[in-house]
Amino acid sequence: MTYTLILLRHGQSEWNEKNLFTGWVDVALTEKGREEATRGGHLLTEAGILPDIVYTSRQKRAIITANLALEAADRSWIDVKRNWRLNERHYGALQGKDKAQTLAEFGEEQFMEWRRSYDTPPPALEDSSEYSQVGDPRYADLGDDVPRTECLKDVLDRFLPYWESDITVDIRAGKTVLIAAHGNSLRALVKHLDGISDKDIAALNIPTGIPLVYELDEDLVPVKAGGTYLDADAAAAAIEAVANQGKH
Ligand code: DG2
């Protein structure tokens, strides 16, 4: 008996296109991003892997990606659960900054430390910033605990309780679960699933809009480490592009 889990990073967002650090800023999908999401749904249909329940963050790039993919797969009717614990990593004071300019200003070592180190968060975002989520009614349940910055470890720490309390319950009930989320919230989950070390997770990148399917055994350990991208060739090229973001 195995379980099926589908991970889907949202399609290209307006700030992915502009090469800006996004984090908790709620940006829309581009037309290309919407097409990627729809294609993701078609890939699921072709593979015969149809979700029974969908989890998303509270950010519209993930929500709309899920809607478009499910519409393409004729599964718009399935139950949906949204939680801030699936949100993108809060990018702190980098939110809204250009990745290439940040690389040029601070150098590659600092840039990669902020982007990919496991436990070094970027500088905190000021509450007065236009890109702050302090006071946003969508996060009223967090009170003053809205993040001002996060490293990947922080994301894992806030994601895992929800994974245990909700998502794994649906998986163990035999439901095919779709998680539509973000580059770094999904990196945190993949680190947990595949037991990737704090050091090695720096090299893992997730492309937009291509479903990543995991078969999990009874202990929720992946049958195949790393899972399977439904379009492996497109995924390989897109992973390379994410890894090199900011460098050209
Ligand atoms: C990107 C990830 O998040 O950026 O916040 O800029 O998946 O929501 O577009 P997403 C962001 P990198 O960590 O890959 O630079």
Short mmCIF file of N, CA, C and O in Angstrom, two decimals, residues 76-189:
data_model
loop_
_atom_site.label_atom_id
_atom_site.label_comp_id
_atom_site.label_asym_id
_atom_site.label_seq_id
_atom_site.Cartn_x
_atom_site.Cartn_y
_atom_site.Cartn_z
N SER A 76 -12.37 20.67 -10.10
CA SER A 76 -12.60 21.92 -9.37
C SER A 76 -13.43 21.70 -8.12
O SER A 76 -13.44 22.55 -7.23
N TRP A 77 -14.12 20.55 -8.06
CA TRP A 77 -15.08 20.30 -6.98
C TRP A 77 -14.45 19.75 -5.70
O TRP A 77 -15.13 19.64 -4.69
N ILE A 78 -13.18 19.41 -5.72
CA ILE A 78 -12.61 18.75 -4.53
C ILE A 78 -12.49 19.73 -3.36
O ILE A 78 -12.47 20.95 -3.54
N ASP A 79 -12.42 19.18 -2.15
CA ASP A 79 -12.28 20.01 -0.96
C ASP A 79 -10.95 20.76 -0.98
O ASP A 79 -9.96 20.27 -1.51
N VAL A 80 -10.97 21.96 -0.37
CA VAL A 80 -9.77 22.79 -0.33
C VAL A 80 -9.51 23.25 1.10
O VAL A 80 -10.45 23.54 1.84
N LYS A 81 -8.25 23.26 1.48
CA LYS A 81 -7.86 23.80 2.79
C LYS A 81 -6.70 24.77 2.57
O LYS A 81 -5.73 24.42 1.90
N ARG A 82 -6.83 25.97 3.14
CA ARG A 82 -5.77 26.98 3.00
C ARG A 82 -5.18 27.26 4.36
O ARG A 82 -5.91 27.34 5.35
N ASN A 83 -3.87 27.44 4.39
CA ASN A 83 -3.24 27.75 5.67
C ASN A 83 -1.98 28.59 5.45
O ASN A 83 -1.22 28.32 4.51
N TRP A 84 -1.78 29.57 6.33
CA TRP A 84 -0.60 30.44 6.21
C TRP A 84 0.69 29.62 6.38
O TRP A 84 1.75 30.06 5.93
N ARG A 85 0.60 28.46 7.00
CA ARG A 85 1.80 27.65 7.21
C ARG A 85 2.38 27.11 5.90
O ARG A 85 3.49 26.58 5.88
N LEU A 86 1.60 27.22 4.81
CA LEU A 86 2.12 26.84 3.49
C LEU A 86 2.61 28.05 2.71
O LEU A 86 3.08 27.92 1.57
N ASN A 87 2.48 29.24 3.30
CA ASN A 87 2.97 30.45 2.61
C ASN A 87 4.44 30.32 2.23
O ASN A 87 5.20 29.55 2.83
N GLU A 88 4.85 31.17 1.29
CA GLU A 88 6.26 31.25 0.94
C GLU A 88 7.07 31.69 2.16
O GLU A 88 6.52 32.31 3.10
N ARG A 89 8.34 31.39 2.17
CA ARG A 89 9.24 31.89 3.19
C ARG A 89 9.17 33.42 3.18
O ARG A 89 9.21 34.03 2.08
N HIS A 90 9.03 34.05 4.34
CA HIS A 90 9.04 35.52 4.40
C HIS A 90 10.46 35.97 4.09
O HIS A 90 11.40 35.55 4.76
N TYR A 91 10.59 36.83 3.07
CA TYR A 91 11.94 37.19 2.62
C TYR A 91 12.48 38.45 3.30
O TYR A 91 13.47 39.03 2.86
N GLY A 92 11.83 38.89 4.39
CA GLY A 92 12.36 40.00 5.17
C GLY A 92 12.55 41.27 4.35
O GLY A 92 11.74 41.60 3.48
N ALA A 93 13.64 41.98 4.64
CA ALA A 93 13.90 43.26 3.99
C ALA A 93 14.22 43.10 2.50
O ALA A 93 14.31 44.09 1.77
N LEU A 94 14.39 41.84 2.05
CA LEU A 94 14.64 41.64 0.60
C LEU A 94 13.34 41.71 -0.21
O LEU A 94 13.40 41.88 -1.43
N GLN A 95 12.19 41.59 0.44
CA GLN A 95 10.92 41.61 -0.31
C GLN A 95 10.83 42.89 -1.14
O GLN A 95 11.01 44.00 -0.64
N GLY A 96 10.55 42.70 -2.45
CA GLY A 96 10.45 43.83 -3.36
C GLY A 96 11.77 44.23 -3.99
O GLY A 96 11.80 45.08 -4.89
N LYS A 97 12.88 43.62 -3.56
CA LYS A 97 14.19 43.99 -4.12
C LYS A 97 14.51 43.12 -5.35
O LYS A 97 14.13 41.95 -5.44
N ASP A 98 15.26 43.70 -6.26
CA ASP A 98 15.67 43.02 -7.48
C ASP A 98 16.79 42.02 -7.16
O ASP A 98 17.76 42.37 -6.49
N LYS A 99 16.64 40.77 -7.63
CA LYS A 99 17.63 39.74 -7.29
C LYS A 99 18.99 40.05 -7.91
O LYS A 99 20.03 39.89 -7.24
N ALA A 100 19.01 40.50 -9.15
CA ALA A 100 20.30 40.79 -9.80
C ALA A 100 21.00 41.96 -9.11
O ALA A 100 22.21 41.93 -8.88
N GLN A 101 20.22 43.00 -8.76
CA GLN A 101 20.83 44.15 -8.07
C GLN A 101 21.35 43.77 -6.69
O GLN A 101 22.40 44.24 -6.26
N THR A 102 20.61 42.89 -6.01
CA THR A 102 21.03 42.45 -4.68
C THR A 102 22.33 41.66 -4.78
O THR A 102 23.25 41.85 -3.97
N LEU A 103 22.41 40.80 -5.79
CA LEU A 103 23.65 40.04 -6.01
C LEU A 103 24.81 40.98 -6.29
O LEU A 103 25.90 40.84 -5.71
N ALA A 104 24.58 41.98 -7.15
CA ALA A 104 25.66 42.92 -7.49
C ALA A 104 26.08 43.74 -6.27
O ALA A 104 27.26 44.00 -6.05
N GLU A 105 25.11 44.13 -5.43
CA GLU A 105 25.40 44.99 -4.29
C GLU A 105 26.10 44.24 -3.15
O GLU A 105 27.04 44.77 -2.54
N PHE A 106 25.68 43.02 -2.88
CA PHE A 106 26.18 42.32 -1.69
C PHE A 106 27.15 41.18 -1.99
O PHE A 106 27.77 40.64 -1.08
N GLY A 107 27.28 40.80 -3.28
CA GLY A 107 28.21 39.72 -3.63
C GLY A 107 27.53 38.36 -3.54
O GLY A 107 26.51 38.19 -2.85
N GLU A 108 28.12 37.39 -4.25
CA GLU A 108 27.47 36.08 -4.40
C GLU A 108 27.34 35.32 -3.07
O GLU A 108 26.32 34.68 -2.81
N GLU A 109 28.37 35.43 -2.21
CA GLU A 109 28.32 34.65 -0.97
C GLU A 109 27.14 35.08 -0.09
O GLU A 109 26.35 34.26 0.38
N GLN A 110 27.02 36.39 0.10
CA GLN A 110 25.92 36.91 0.93
C GLN A 110 24.57 36.64 0.29
O GLN A 110 23.61 36.25 0.95
N PHE A 111 24.51 36.84 -1.02
CA PHE A 111 23.27 36.62 -1.78
C PHE A 111 22.79 35.18 -1.61
O PHE A 111 21.62 34.92 -1.30
N MET A 112 23.72 34.21 -1.79
CA MET A 112 23.33 32.81 -1.68
C MET A 112 23.04 32.41 -0.23
O MET A 112 22.21 31.55 0.03
N GLU A 113 23.73 33.05 0.70
CA GLU A 113 23.44 32.80 2.12
C GLU A 113 21.98 33.18 2.43
O GLU A 113 21.25 32.43 3.05
N TRP A 114 21.58 34.34 1.96
CA TRP A 114 20.21 34.78 2.18
C TRP A 114 19.20 33.90 1.43
O TRP A 114 18.14 33.59 1.93
N ARG A 115 19.55 33.52 0.20
CA ARG A 115 18.60 32.76 -0.62
C ARG A 115 18.50 31.29 -0.20
O ARG A 115 17.43 30.72 -0.21
N ARG A 116 19.65 30.69 0.09
CA ARG A 116 19.64 29.24 0.20
C ARG A 116 20.20 28.64 1.49
O ARG A 116 20.16 27.43 1.64
N SER A 117 20.77 29.46 2.40
CA SER A 117 21.27 28.84 3.63
C SER A 117 20.07 28.33 4.43
O SER A 117 18.96 28.86 4.31
N TYR A 118 20.30 27.33 5.25
CA TYR A 118 19.19 26.73 6.00
C TYR A 118 18.75 27.61 7.16
O TYR A 118 17.56 27.73 7.44
N ASP A 119 19.72 28.25 7.82
CA ASP A 119 19.34 28.90 9.08
C ASP A 119 19.76 30.36 9.22
O ASP A 119 19.75 30.88 10.33
N THR A 120 20.09 31.03 8.11
CA THR A 120 20.39 32.47 8.21
C THR A 120 19.28 33.27 7.53
O THR A 120 19.17 33.27 6.30
N PRO A 121 18.43 33.94 8.31
CA PRO A 121 17.37 34.75 7.66
C PRO A 121 17.93 36.05 7.11
O PRO A 121 18.92 36.57 7.63
N PRO A 122 17.29 36.62 6.10
CA PRO A 122 17.65 37.97 5.66
C PRO A 122 17.33 38.97 6.77
O PRO A 122 16.60 38.64 7.71
N PRO A 123 17.83 40.21 6.68
CA PRO A 123 17.46 41.23 7.67
C PRO A 123 15.93 41.37 7.74
O PRO A 123 15.24 41.17 6.75
N ALA A 124 15.43 41.72 8.95
CA ALA A 124 13.98 41.81 9.14
C ALA A 124 13.39 43.00 8.37
O ALA A 124 14.06 44.03 8.19
N LEU A 125 12.15 42.83 7.93
CA LEU A 125 11.43 43.91 7.24
C LEU A 125 10.81 44.85 8.27
O LEU A 125 10.22 44.40 9.25
N GLU A 126 10.96 46.14 8.04
CA GLU A 126 10.34 47.14 8.93
C GLU A 126 8.82 47.04 8.84
O GLU A 126 8.27 46.88 7.75
N ASP A 127 8.15 47.20 9.98
CA ASP A 127 6.68 47.14 9.97
C ASP A 127 6.07 48.25 9.11
O ASP A 127 4.95 48.11 8.62
N SER A 128 6.80 49.34 8.94
CA SER A 128 6.28 50.46 8.15
C SER A 128 6.44 50.26 6.64
O SER A 128 5.94 51.06 5.85
N SER A 129 7.09 49.17 6.24
CA SER A 129 7.33 48.95 4.81
C SER A 129 6.02 48.68 4.07
O SER A 129 5.12 48.03 4.62
N GLU A 130 5.95 49.12 2.83
CA GLU A 130 4.76 48.82 2.01
C GLU A 130 4.64 47.31 1.76
O GLU A 130 3.58 46.82 1.37
N TYR A 131 5.73 46.57 1.99
CA TYR A 131 5.71 45.13 1.75
C TYR A 131 5.53 44.31 3.03
O TYR A 131 5.68 43.09 3.02
N SER A 132 5.22 45.01 4.14
CA SER A 132 4.98 44.30 5.41
C SER A 132 3.57 43.71 5.43
O SER A 132 2.65 44.26 4.83
N GLN A 133 3.40 42.60 6.14
CA GLN A 133 2.06 42.00 6.31
C GLN A 133 1.46 42.31 7.68
O GLN A 133 0.38 41.81 8.02
N VAL A 134 2.17 43.14 8.47
CA VAL A 134 1.64 43.52 9.78
C VAL A 134 0.33 44.30 9.57
O VAL A 134 0.29 45.24 8.79
N GLY A 135 -0.74 43.85 10.24
CA GLY A 135 -2.03 44.53 10.10
C GLY A 135 -2.87 44.02 8.94
O GLY A 135 -4.02 44.45 8.77
N ASP A 136 -2.34 43.07 8.15
CA ASP A 136 -3.11 42.52 7.03
C ASP A 136 -4.21 41.62 7.60
O ASP A 136 -3.92 40.66 8.33
N PRO A 137 -5.50 41.92 7.32
CA PRO A 137 -6.59 41.13 7.91
C PRO A 137 -6.51 39.64 7.60
O PRO A 137 -7.01 38.81 8.37
N ARG A 138 -5.85 39.31 6.51
CA ARG A 138 -5.75 37.88 6.16
C ARG A 138 -4.96 37.10 7.20
O ARG A 138 -5.11 35.90 7.33
N TYR A 139 -4.09 37.82 7.95
CA TYR A 139 -3.28 37.14 8.96
C TYR A 139 -3.69 37.56 10.37
O TYR A 139 -2.88 37.51 11.30
N ALA A 140 -4.97 37.97 10.52
CA ALA A 140 -5.46 38.42 11.83
C ALA A 140 -5.24 37.35 12.90
O ALA A 140 -4.98 37.65 14.06
N ASP A 141 -5.35 36.07 12.50
CA ASP A 141 -5.18 34.99 13.48
C ASP A 141 -3.75 34.89 14.02
O ASP A 141 -3.52 34.26 15.04
N LEU A 142 -2.80 35.53 13.35
CA LEU A 142 -1.41 35.50 13.83
C LEU A 142 -1.11 36.63 14.81
O LEU A 142 -0.06 36.63 15.47
N GLY A 143 -2.02 37.59 14.90
CA GLY A 143 -1.78 38.72 15.79
C GLY A 143 -0.47 39.41 15.45
O GLY A 143 -0.17 39.65 14.27
N ASP A 144 0.34 39.66 16.49
CA ASP A 144 1.62 40.33 16.23
C ASP A 144 2.72 39.34 15.87
O ASP A 144 3.88 39.71 15.73
N ASP A 145 2.36 38.07 15.71
CA ASP A 145 3.37 37.06 15.36
C ASP A 145 3.59 36.94 13.86
O ASP A 145 4.26 36.00 13.40
N VAL A 146 3.04 37.86 13.06
CA VAL A 146 3.31 37.84 11.63
C VAL A 146 4.82 37.91 11.42
O VAL A 146 5.48 38.75 12.04
N PRO A 147 5.38 37.04 10.59
CA PRO A 147 6.84 37.07 10.43
C PRO A 147 7.34 38.39 9.85
O PRO A 147 6.65 39.04 9.07
N ARG A 148 8.54 38.78 10.27
CA ARG A 148 9.24 39.94 9.69
C ARG A 148 10.39 39.46 8.80
O ARG A 148 10.93 40.20 8.01
N THR A 149 10.78 38.22 8.95
CA THR A 149 11.76 37.54 8.09
C THR A 149 11.77 36.08 8.50
O THR A 149 11.35 35.73 9.61
N GLU A 150 12.20 35.20 7.58
CA GLU A 150 12.31 33.78 7.90
C GLU A 150 13.46 33.15 7.12
O GLU A 150 13.71 33.52 5.97
N CYS A 151 14.13 32.19 7.75
CA CYS A 151 15.05 31.31 7.03
C CYS A 151 14.29 30.01 6.75
O CYS A 151 13.16 29.82 7.22
N LEU A 152 14.92 29.10 6.01
CA LEU A 152 14.22 27.86 5.66
C LEU A 152 13.87 27.05 6.91
O LEU A 152 12.82 26.41 6.97
N LYS A 153 14.73 27.11 7.92
CA LYS A 153 14.46 26.38 9.17
C LYS A 153 13.17 26.91 9.82
O LYS A 153 12.36 26.14 10.33
N ASP A 154 12.99 28.23 9.79
CA ASP A 154 11.75 28.81 10.33
C ASP A 154 10.52 28.29 9.59
O ASP A 154 9.47 28.04 10.18
N VAL A 155 10.67 28.15 8.26
CA VAL A 155 9.55 27.66 7.45
C VAL A 155 9.22 26.23 7.85
O VAL A 155 8.05 25.87 8.04
N LEU A 156 10.26 25.41 7.99
CA LEU A 156 10.03 24.01 8.38
C LEU A 156 9.36 23.95 9.75
O LEU A 156 8.42 23.18 9.97
N ASP A 157 9.84 24.79 10.67
CA ASP A 157 9.28 24.78 12.03
C ASP A 157 7.80 25.18 12.06
O ASP A 157 7.04 24.68 12.89
N ARG A 158 7.38 26.07 11.17
CA ARG A 158 5.96 26.46 11.19
C ARG A 158 5.12 25.55 10.29
O ARG A 158 3.91 25.47 10.41
N PHE A 159 5.77 24.89 9.33
CA PHE A 159 5.03 24.00 8.43
C PHE A 159 4.75 22.64 9.07
O PHE A 159 3.65 22.08 8.94
N LEU A 160 5.74 22.08 9.77
CA LEU A 160 5.63 20.69 10.25
C LEU A 160 4.41 20.43 11.16
O LEU A 160 3.77 19.39 11.02
N PRO A 161 4.06 21.35 12.08
CA PRO A 161 2.87 21.07 12.90
C PRO A 161 1.62 20.86 12.06
O PRO A 161 0.78 20.01 12.36
N TYR A 162 1.49 21.62 10.98
CA TYR A 162 0.31 21.50 10.11
C TYR A 162 0.38 20.23 9.27
O TYR A 162 -0.63 19.55 9.04
N TRP A 163 1.58 19.90 8.82
CA TRP A 163 1.81 18.63 8.10
C TRP A 163 1.32 17.47 8.96
O TRP A 163 0.57 16.62 8.51
N GLU A 164 1.71 17.49 10.24
CA GLU A 164 1.35 16.39 11.14
C GLU A 164 -0.13 16.41 11.49
O GLU A 164 -0.79 15.36 11.49
N SER A 165 -0.68 17.60 11.77
CA SER A 165 -2.05 17.67 12.28
C SER A 165 -3.10 17.49 11.20
O SER A 165 -4.20 17.00 11.48
N ASP A 166 -2.80 17.88 9.97
CA ASP A 166 -3.83 17.86 8.92
C ASP A 166 -3.43 17.06 7.67
O ASP A 166 -4.14 16.16 7.26
N ILE A 167 -2.32 17.45 7.07
CA ILE A 167 -2.01 16.89 5.75
C ILE A 167 -1.76 15.38 5.84
O ILE A 167 -2.31 14.60 5.05
N THR A 168 -0.97 14.95 6.82
CA THR A 168 -0.68 13.51 6.91
C THR A 168 -1.94 12.71 7.27
O THR A 168 -2.04 11.53 6.90
N VAL A 169 -2.88 13.36 7.93
CA VAL A 169 -4.13 12.65 8.27
C VAL A 169 -4.88 12.31 6.98
O VAL A 169 -5.38 11.19 6.79
N ASP A 170 -4.94 13.27 6.06
CA ASP A 170 -5.60 13.01 4.77
C ASP A 170 -4.82 11.99 3.94
O ASP A 170 -5.42 11.13 3.27
N ILE A 171 -3.50 12.08 3.98
CA ILE A 171 -2.69 11.11 3.22
C ILE A 171 -2.93 9.70 3.75
O ILE A 171 -3.20 8.76 2.99
N ARG A 172 -2.87 9.57 5.07
CA ARG A 172 -3.05 8.23 5.67
C ARG A 172 -4.47 7.69 5.48
O ARG A 172 -4.70 6.49 5.54
N ALA A 173 -5.42 8.60 5.24
CA ALA A 173 -6.80 8.17 4.95
C ALA A 173 -6.92 7.67 3.51
O ALA A 173 -8.01 7.28 3.07
N GLY A 174 -5.81 7.73 2.77
CA GLY A 174 -5.81 7.21 1.40
C GLY A 174 -6.16 8.24 0.35
O GLY A 174 -6.33 7.91 -0.82
N LYS A 175 -6.26 9.53 0.77
CA LYS A 175 -6.57 10.56 -0.22
C LYS A 175 -5.32 10.95 -1.00
O LYS A 175 -4.22 11.05 -0.41
N THR A 176 -5.47 11.20 -2.29
CA THR A 176 -4.39 11.79 -3.08
C THR A 176 -4.41 13.27 -2.81
O THR A 176 -5.38 13.97 -3.12
N VAL A 177 -3.35 13.76 -2.17
CA VAL A 177 -3.29 15.15 -1.72
C VAL A 177 -2.47 15.99 -2.70
O VAL A 177 -1.36 15.58 -3.09
N LEU A 178 -3.02 17.13 -3.09
CA LEU A 178 -2.28 18.11 -3.89
C LEU A 178 -1.93 19.29 -2.98
O LEU A 178 -2.83 19.86 -2.34
N ILE A 179 -0.65 19.63 -2.92
CA ILE A 179 -0.22 20.83 -2.18
C ILE A 179 0.27 21.85 -3.21
O ILE A 179 1.27 21.63 -3.89
N ALA A 180 -0.48 22.95 -3.35
CA ALA A 180 -0.08 24.03 -4.26
C ALA A 180 0.55 25.13 -3.40
O ALA A 180 -0.14 25.76 -2.58
N ALA A 181 1.85 25.32 -3.54
CA ALA A 181 2.54 26.25 -2.64
C ALA A 181 3.69 26.95 -3.38
O ALA A 181 3.53 27.32 -4.56
N HIS A 182 4.83 27.06 -2.75
CA HIS A 182 5.87 28.00 -3.20
C HIS A 182 7.25 27.35 -3.23
O HIS A 182 7.47 26.31 -2.59
N GLY A 183 8.19 28.04 -3.89
CA GLY A 183 9.54 27.50 -4.02
C GLY A 183 10.12 27.05 -2.69
O GLY A 183 10.58 25.91 -2.54
N ASN A 184 10.06 27.93 -1.69
CA ASN A 184 10.74 27.60 -0.43
C ASN A 184 9.86 26.81 0.55
O ASN A 184 10.39 25.98 1.29
N SER A 185 8.54 27.03 0.54
CA SER A 185 7.74 26.18 1.44
C SER A 185 7.77 24.73 0.94
O SER A 185 7.79 23.79 1.75
N LEU A 186 7.86 24.53 -0.38
CA LEU A 186 7.98 23.16 -0.90
C LEU A 186 9.39 22.61 -0.69
O LEU A 186 9.55 21.40 -0.46
N ARG A 187 10.41 23.47 -0.75
CA ARG A 187 11.76 22.99 -0.44
C ARG A 187 11.82 22.46 1.00
O ARG A 187 12.46 21.45 1.30
N ALA A 188 11.13 23.14 1.90
CA ALA A 188 11.10 22.69 3.30
C ALA A 188 10.46 21.31 3.39
O ALA A 188 10.98 20.41 4.08
N LEU A 189 9.35 21.11 2.68
CA LEU A 189 8.67 19.81 2.72
C LEU A 189 9.55 18.72 2.10
O LEU A 189 9.66 17.61 2.66
#
